[in-house]
Amino acid sequence: FPMFPAWLICKLRRIPFVMEVRDLWPASAVQMGILKNRQLIGIMAWMERVLYNQAEKIVALTEGIRDDICARGWPKSKVELVTCGVDFDKLYPDAPGSAFIRNKYGWQDKKIVLYFGALGEANNLPVTLRTAQRLQSRQDIVFVLIGDGMKRVETEKQVAASGLRNVLVLPPVPKDVARLYINAADLCLVTLRDIPLFDGAIPTKLIDYMACGKAVLCGIRGEAERIVDDAGAGVIFEPDNDEQLSELVAELLQDAKRVERMGAGGLAYVQSRFSAATMREQMESVLLAATKKNQSSEVVEGRLG
């Protein structure tokens, strides 16, 4: 919705409009069952078409998003791929930071399975809670959820109602200190609802985990799954399969060397492919090209006038 008034302002002021697409709307909301009103779906779909049509360039965050937009009729020349990137000055393996957080929360003798990010409808939090339920007898394992979102309160209520003493829900923390918490984890968890559109998703938390050299438990199909597999950065589980996830958690926590290898593989992978500096350069090129094209159009229009 914020993009629509932004486009109107650009149109009125004759500024080139470049739209970055991080989620496919309204399709994601429809597939998750959040959006059901046909009239509202129609209005949002119309807004999406207007914005894509009017954009000088469409910037897609993942290959899946780019391919979906092009498959629906927008030309490939109009859609640029600029993935999320990592600022390696802020996210990196940090042993002292890990020790600080583990001492702060008394986790010295605990194995921490961390979920760091949005606590929303899309994030499939129930599979984590069910996994924690299965592993309640393991007093050495703690599931830590850090973040905020529309499902935070509900999640806290479920934890309390189920008596899950092995689950800790913490408030969101600034990006500048995110690496301290990520490094304090033994395993890091990334999950999404099992819907077709999320096959093209790359959650930022996945790249952040890998940048800190952490082994990943990935419950997402498609593009995220391929990244974890190509990097050797972790293990894949069926998005809603808490039995499989609980087995993988127990298995990995008994094999420190394997976990270490996964973390090293993920770190090397993001360092070679997901540098924020490189992505900023790509985005700058897209914006400058749109500006130059707009300036050329104004010259032509002036001559024709």
CSV table of C-alpha atoms in Angstrom, one decimal:
chain,number,residue,atom,x,y,z
A,1,PHE,CA,0.0,0.0,0.0
A,2,PRO,CA,2.8,2.6,0.7
A,3,MET,CA,4.0,2.0,-2.9
A,4,PHE,CA,0.9,3.3,-4.4
A,5,PRO,CA,1.1,6.9,-3.1
A,6,ALA,CA,4.9,6.8,-3.8
A,7,TRP,CA,4.1,6.1,-7.4
A,8,LEU,CA,1.6,8.9,-7.5
A,9,ILE,CA,4.1,11.4,-6.1
A,10,CYS,CA,6.7,10.2,-8.7
A,11,LYS,CA,4.1,10.6,-11.5
A,12,LEU,CA,3.2,14.1,-10.4
A,13,ARG,CA,6.8,15.2,-10.0
A,14,ARG,CA,8.0,13.3,-13.1
A,15,ILE,CA,10.5,11.2,-11.1
A,16,PRO,CA,11.3,7.7,-12.3
A,17,PHE,CA,9.6,5.1,-10.2
A,18,VAL,CA,11.6,1.9,-9.3
A,19,MET,CA,9.8,-0.7,-7.3
A,20,GLU,CA,11.5,-3.3,-5.1
A,21,VAL,CA,9.4,-6.5,-4.6
A,22,ARG,CA,10.2,-8.5,-1.5
A,23,ASP,CA,7.0,-10.4,-1.3
A,24,LEU,CA,4.4,-11.3,-4.0
A,25,TRP,CA,1.2,-9.5,-3.0
A,26,PRO,CA,-1.7,-10.2,-2.9
A,27,ALA,CA,-0.8,-13.8,-3.9
A,28,SER,CA,1.0,-14.6,-0.6
A,29,ALA,CA,-1.8,-13.4,1.5
A,30,VAL,CA,-4.3,-15.3,-0.6
A,31,GLN,CA,-2.4,-18.6,-0.4
A,32,MET,CA,-1.9,-18.3,3.4
A,33,GLY,CA,-5.7,-17.8,3.8
A,34,ILE,CA,-5.3,-14.3,5.3
A,35,LEU,CA,-7.0,-12.5,2.4
A,36,LYS,CA,-10.4,-14.0,1.4
A,37,ASN,CA,-12.6,-11.1,0.4
A,38,ARG,CA,-12.8,-11.3,-3.5
A,39,GLN,CA,-13.4,-7.6,-3.8
A,40,LEU,CA,-10.4,-6.7,-1.8
A,41,ILE,CA,-8.3,-9.3,-3.6
A,42,GLY,CA,-9.4,-7.6,-6.9
A,43,ILE,CA,-8.5,-4.2,-5.7
A,44,MET,CA,-5.0,-5.3,-4.5
A,45,ALA,CA,-4.4,-7.2,-7.7
A,46,TRP,CA,-5.3,-4.1,-9.7
A,47,MET,CA,-2.9,-2.0,-7.6
A,48,GLU,CA,-0.1,-4.6,-8.2
A,49,ARG,CA,-0.6,-4.4,-12.0
A,50,VAL,CA,-0.6,-0.6,-12.0
A,51,LEU,CA,2.6,-0.4,-10.0
A,52,TYR,CA,4.4,-3.0,-12.1
A,53,ASN,CA,3.2,-1.4,-15.3
A,54,GLN,CA,4.2,2.1,-14.2
A,55,ALA,CA,7.6,1.2,-12.7
A,56,GLU,CA,10.6,2.1,-14.8
A,57,LYS,CA,12.3,-1.0,-13.3
A,58,ILE,CA,11.1,-3.8,-11.0
A,59,VAL,CA,13.7,-5.1,-8.6
A,60,ALA,CA,13.1,-8.6,-7.4
A,61,LEU,CA,14.7,-9.9,-4.2
A,62,THR,CA,14.8,-13.5,-5.3
A,63,GLU,CA,14.9,-15.6,-8.5
A,64,GLY,CA,11.5,-17.0,-7.6
A,65,ILE,CA,9.9,-13.5,-7.4
A,66,ARG,CA,11.6,-12.5,-10.7
A,67,ASP,CA,10.4,-15.6,-12.5
A,68,ASP,CA,6.9,-15.2,-11.2
A,69,ILE,CA,6.6,-11.6,-12.4
A,70,CYS,CA,8.1,-12.4,-15.8
A,71,ALA,CA,5.8,-15.5,-16.2
A,72,ARG,CA,2.8,-13.2,-15.7
A,73,GLY,CA,3.7,-11.1,-18.7
A,74,TRP,CA,6.1,-8.4,-17.6
A,75,PRO,CA,9.2,-8.3,-19.9
A,76,LYS,CA,12.5,-9.7,-18.5
A,77,SER,CA,14.3,-6.5,-19.5
A,78,LYS,CA,12.1,-4.6,-17.0
A,79,VAL,CA,12.9,-6.9,-14.0
A,80,GLU,CA,16.2,-6.8,-12.2
A,81,LEU,CA,17.4,-9.3,-9.6
A,82,VAL,CA,19.2,-7.8,-6.6
A,83,THR,CA,19.2,-10.2,-3.7
A,84,CYS,CA,19.6,-9.4,0.0
A,85,GLY,CA,23.1,-8.9,1.1
A,86,VAL,CA,25.2,-9.1,4.3
A,87,ASP,CA,27.2,-6.3,5.9
A,88,PHE,CA,30.2,-8.3,7.1
A,89,ASP,CA,31.1,-5.4,9.5
A,90,LYS,CA,28.0,-6.3,11.5
A,91,LEU,CA,27.5,-10.0,11.0
A,92,TYR,CA,30.4,-12.4,11.5
A,93,PRO,CA,31.6,-15.2,13.8
A,94,ASP,CA,32.0,-13.7,17.2
A,95,ALA,CA,33.1,-15.9,20.1
A,96,PRO,CA,33.4,-13.1,22.7
A,97,GLY,CA,29.9,-12.0,21.7
A,98,SER,CA,28.6,-15.5,22.1
A,99,ALA,CA,30.1,-15.9,25.5
A,100,PHE,CA,28.6,-12.6,26.7
A,101,ILE,CA,25.0,-13.6,25.7
A,102,ARG,CA,25.4,-17.1,27.1
A,103,ASN,CA,26.6,-15.7,30.4
A,104,LYS,CA,23.9,-13.1,30.4
A,105,TYR,CA,21.1,-15.7,30.1
A,106,GLY,CA,22.8,-18.5,32.0
A,107,TRP,CA,23.1,-20.7,28.9
A,108,GLN,CA,26.6,-22.0,29.6
A,109,ASP,CA,25.4,-25.6,29.9
A,110,LYS,CA,22.6,-25.4,27.4
A,111,LYS,CA,22.2,-26.2,23.7
A,112,ILE,CA,20.5,-23.3,22.0
A,113,VAL,CA,18.2,-23.7,19.0
A,114,LEU,CA,17.6,-20.1,17.8
A,115,TYR,CA,14.8,-18.6,15.7
A,116,PHE,CA,15.6,-14.9,15.0
A,117,GLY,CA,13.2,-12.8,13.0
A,118,ALA,CA,9.5,-12.0,12.4
A,119,LEU,CA,6.9,-13.8,14.5
A,120,GLY,CA,4.2,-13.6,11.9
A,121,GLU,CA,1.6,-15.7,10.1
A,122,ALA,CA,4.0,-16.7,7.3
A,123,ASN,CA,6.7,-18.0,9.7
A,124,ASN,CA,5.3,-21.3,10.6
A,125,LEU,CA,6.0,-21.0,14.3
A,126,PRO,CA,3.8,-23.9,15.4
A,127,VAL,CA,6.3,-26.5,13.9
A,128,THR,CA,8.9,-25.1,16.3
A,129,LEU,CA,6.6,-25.3,19.3
A,130,ARG,CA,5.6,-28.9,18.5
A,131,THR,CA,9.3,-29.8,18.1
A,132,ALA,CA,10.0,-28.2,21.5
A,133,GLN,CA,7.2,-30.3,22.9
A,134,ARG,CA,8.8,-33.5,21.6
A,135,LEU,CA,12.1,-32.6,23.2
A,136,GLN,CA,10.9,-31.5,26.6
A,137,SER,CA,12.7,-34.4,28.3
A,138,ARG,CA,16.0,-32.9,27.0
A,139,GLN,CA,16.7,-30.4,29.8
A,140,ASP,CA,19.9,-29.3,28.1
A,141,ILE,CA,18.0,-28.0,25.0
A,142,VAL,CA,16.4,-24.5,24.9
A,143,PHE,CA,14.4,-23.1,21.9
A,144,VAL,CA,14.9,-19.3,21.8
A,145,LEU,CA,12.6,-17.2,19.6
A,146,ILE,CA,13.7,-13.6,19.2
A,147,GLY,CA,11.5,-11.1,17.3
A,148,ASP,CA,8.1,-9.5,17.0
A,149,GLY,CA,5.0,-9.7,14.8
A,150,MET,CA,1.3,-10.4,14.7
A,151,LYS,CA,1.8,-13.9,16.2
A,152,ARG,CA,4.1,-13.0,19.1
A,153,VAL,CA,1.4,-12.7,21.8
A,154,GLU,CA,-0.4,-15.9,20.5
A,155,THR,CA,2.9,-17.7,20.6
A,156,GLU,CA,3.7,-16.6,24.1
A,157,LYS,CA,0.2,-17.8,25.2
A,158,GLN,CA,0.8,-21.2,23.5
A,159,VAL,CA,4.1,-21.6,25.3
A,160,ALA,CA,2.5,-20.8,28.6
A,161,ALA,CA,-0.6,-23.0,28.1
A,162,SER,CA,1.5,-26.0,26.9
A,163,GLY,CA,4.0,-25.6,29.8
A,164,LEU,CA,7.0,-25.4,27.5
A,165,ARG,CA,9.8,-24.6,29.9
A,166,ASN,CA,12.3,-25.2,27.1
A,167,VAL,CA,11.0,-22.3,25.0
A,168,LEU,CA,12.1,-18.7,25.6
A,169,VAL,CA,10.5,-15.8,23.7
A,170,LEU,CA,12.6,-12.7,23.7
A,171,PRO,CA,11.8,-9.2,22.3
A,172,PRO,CA,13.5,-8.0,19.1
A,173,VAL,CA,17.0,-6.6,19.3
A,174,PRO,CA,18.7,-4.0,17.1
A,175,LYS,CA,20.5,-5.2,14.0
A,176,ASP,CA,23.8,-4.0,15.5
A,177,VAL,CA,23.7,-6.6,18.2
A,178,ALA,CA,22.0,-9.4,16.2
A,179,ARG,CA,25.3,-11.3,15.7
A,180,LEU,CA,25.8,-11.6,19.5
A,181,TYR,CA,22.5,-13.7,19.8
A,182,ILE,CA,23.1,-15.6,16.6
A,183,ASN,CA,26.6,-16.6,17.7
A,184,ALA,CA,25.3,-17.7,21.0
A,185,ALA,CA,23.2,-20.4,19.3
A,186,ASP,CA,24.3,-24.0,18.6
A,187,LEU,CA,21.8,-24.4,15.7
A,188,CYS,CA,19.7,-21.8,13.9
A,189,LEU,CA,16.2,-22.3,12.6
A,190,VAL,CA,14.5,-20.9,9.5
A,191,THR,CA,10.9,-21.8,8.7
A,192,LEU,CA,8.0,-20.6,6.5
A,193,ARG,CA,4.5,-21.9,5.8
A,194,ASP,CA,4.4,-24.6,3.1
A,195,ILE,CA,2.8,-22.7,0.2
A,196,PRO,CA,3.9,-22.7,-3.4
A,197,LEU,CA,4.9,-19.0,-3.5
A,198,PHE,CA,7.4,-19.4,-0.7
A,199,ASP,CA,9.4,-21.8,-2.9
A,200,GLY,CA,11.0,-18.5,-4.2
A,201,ALA,CA,11.7,-17.0,-0.8
A,202,ILE,CA,15.1,-16.3,0.8
A,203,PRO,CA,14.5,-15.1,4.3
A,204,THR,CA,17.1,-12.6,5.4
A,205,LYS,CA,17.6,-14.5,8.6
A,206,LEU,CA,19.0,-17.4,6.6
A,207,ILE,CA,21.8,-15.3,5.1
A,208,ASP,CA,22.4,-13.7,8.5
A,209,TYR,CA,22.8,-17.1,10.2
A,210,MET,CA,25.3,-18.3,7.5
A,211,ALA,CA,27.3,-15.0,7.8
A,212,CYS,CA,27.8,-15.8,11.5
A,213,GLY,CA,29.1,-19.3,10.6
A,214,LYS,CA,26.1,-21.1,12.1
A,215,ALA,CA,24.6,-24.5,11.0
A,216,VAL,CA,21.0,-24.1,9.7
A,217,LEU,CA,17.9,-26.1,10.1
A,218,CYS,CA,15.9,-25.2,7.0
A,219,GLY,CA,12.1,-25.8,6.8
A,220,ILE,CA,11.6,-24.1,3.4
A,221,ARG,CA,11.3,-25.6,0.0
A,222,GLY,CA,12.8,-24.2,-3.2
A,223,GLU,CA,15.3,-21.4,-3.4
A,224,ALA,CA,16.2,-21.3,0.3
A,225,GLU,CA,16.6,-25.1,0.3
A,226,ARG,CA,18.9,-24.9,-2.7
A,227,ILE,CA,21.1,-22.3,-1.0
A,228,VAL,CA,21.5,-24.4,2.2
A,229,ASP,CA,22.2,-27.6,0.1
A,230,ASP,CA,24.7,-25.9,-2.3
A,231,ALA,CA,26.6,-24.4,0.6
A,232,GLY,CA,26.5,-27.5,2.8
A,233,ALA,CA,25.3,-25.1,5.5
A,234,GLY,CA,22.8,-27.3,7.3
A,235,VAL,CA,20.0,-29.8,6.9
A,236,ILE,CA,16.6,-29.6,5.3
A,237,PHE,CA,13.3,-30.8,6.9
A,238,GLU,CA,9.7,-31.0,5.6
A,239,PRO,CA,8.1,-27.6,6.5
A,240,ASP,CA,5.5,-29.1,8.9
A,241,ASN,CA,7.3,-32.2,10.1
A,242,ASP,CA,8.1,-31.6,13.8
A,243,GLU,CA,9.0,-35.3,14.2
A,244,GLN,CA,11.7,-35.0,11.6
A,245,LEU,CA,12.9,-31.7,13.0
A,246,SER,CA,13.2,-33.0,16.5
A,247,GLU,CA,15.3,-36.0,15.3
A,248,LEU,CA,17.6,-33.7,13.3
A,249,VAL,CA,18.1,-31.4,16.3
A,250,ALA,CA,19.1,-34.3,18.6
A,251,GLU,CA,21.3,-35.8,15.8
A,252,LEU,CA,23.2,-32.6,15.1
A,253,LEU,CA,23.7,-31.6,18.7
A,254,GLN,CA,25.7,-34.9,19.1
A,255,ASP,CA,28.0,-34.1,16.2
A,256,ALA,CA,29.9,-30.9,16.9
A,257,LYS,CA,32.4,-31.4,14.1
A,258,ARG,CA,29.6,-31.8,11.5
A,259,VAL,CA,27.9,-28.7,12.8
A,260,GLU,CA,31.2,-26.8,12.6
A,261,ARG,CA,31.7,-27.9,9.0
A,262,MET,CA,28.2,-26.7,8.1
A,263,GLY,CA,28.8,-23.3,9.7
A,264,ALA,CA,32.1,-22.9,7.8
A,265,GLY,CA,30.5,-23.9,4.5
A,266,GLY,CA,27.7,-21.4,5.0
A,267,LEU,CA,30.1,-18.6,5.8
A,268,ALA,CA,32.2,-19.2,2.7
A,269,TYR,CA,29.1,-19.3,0.6
A,270,VAL,CA,27.6,-15.9,1.7
A,271,GLN,CA,31.0,-14.3,1.6
A,272,SER,CA,31.3,-15.2,-2.1
A,273,ARG,CA,27.7,-14.5,-3.2
A,274,PHE,CA,25.8,-12.2,-0.8
A,275,SER,CA,28.0,-9.2,0.0
A,276,ALA,CA,25.9,-6.1,0.8
A,277,ALA,CA,28.5,-3.9,-0.8
A,278,THR,CA,28.0,-5.7,-4.1
A,279,MET,CA,24.3,-5.6,-3.8
A,280,ARG,CA,24.4,-1.8,-3.1
A,281,GLU,CA,26.4,-1.3,-6.3
A,282,GLN,CA,23.9,-3.3,-8.3
A,283,MET,CA,21.0,-1.3,-6.9
A,284,GLU,CA,22.8,1.9,-7.5
A,285,SER,CA,23.3,0.9,-11.2
A,286,VAL,CA,19.6,0.2,-11.5
A,287,LEU,CA,18.6,3.6,-10.1
A,288,LEU,CA,21.2,5.5,-12.1
A,289,ALA,CA,20.1,3.7,-15.3
A,290,ALA,CA,16.4,4.7,-14.6
A,291,THR,CA,17.4,8.3,-14.0
A,292,LYS,CA,19.5,8.5,-17.2
A,293,LYS,CA,16.6,7.0,-19.2
A,294,ASN,CA,14.2,9.5,-17.7
A,295,GLN,CA,16.6,12.4,-18.5
A,296,SER,CA,16.9,11.2,-22.1
A,297,SER,CA,13.1,11.1,-22.4
A,298,GLU,CA,12.8,14.7,-21.2
A,299,VAL,CA,15.3,15.8,-23.8
A,300,VAL,CA,13.3,14.1,-26.6
A,301,GLU,CA,10.0,15.5,-25.3
A,302,GLY,CA,11.6,19.0,-25.3
A,303,ARG,CA,12.7,18.7,-28.9
A,304,LEU,CA,9.4,17.4,-30.0
A,305,GLY,CA,7.7,20.3,-28.3
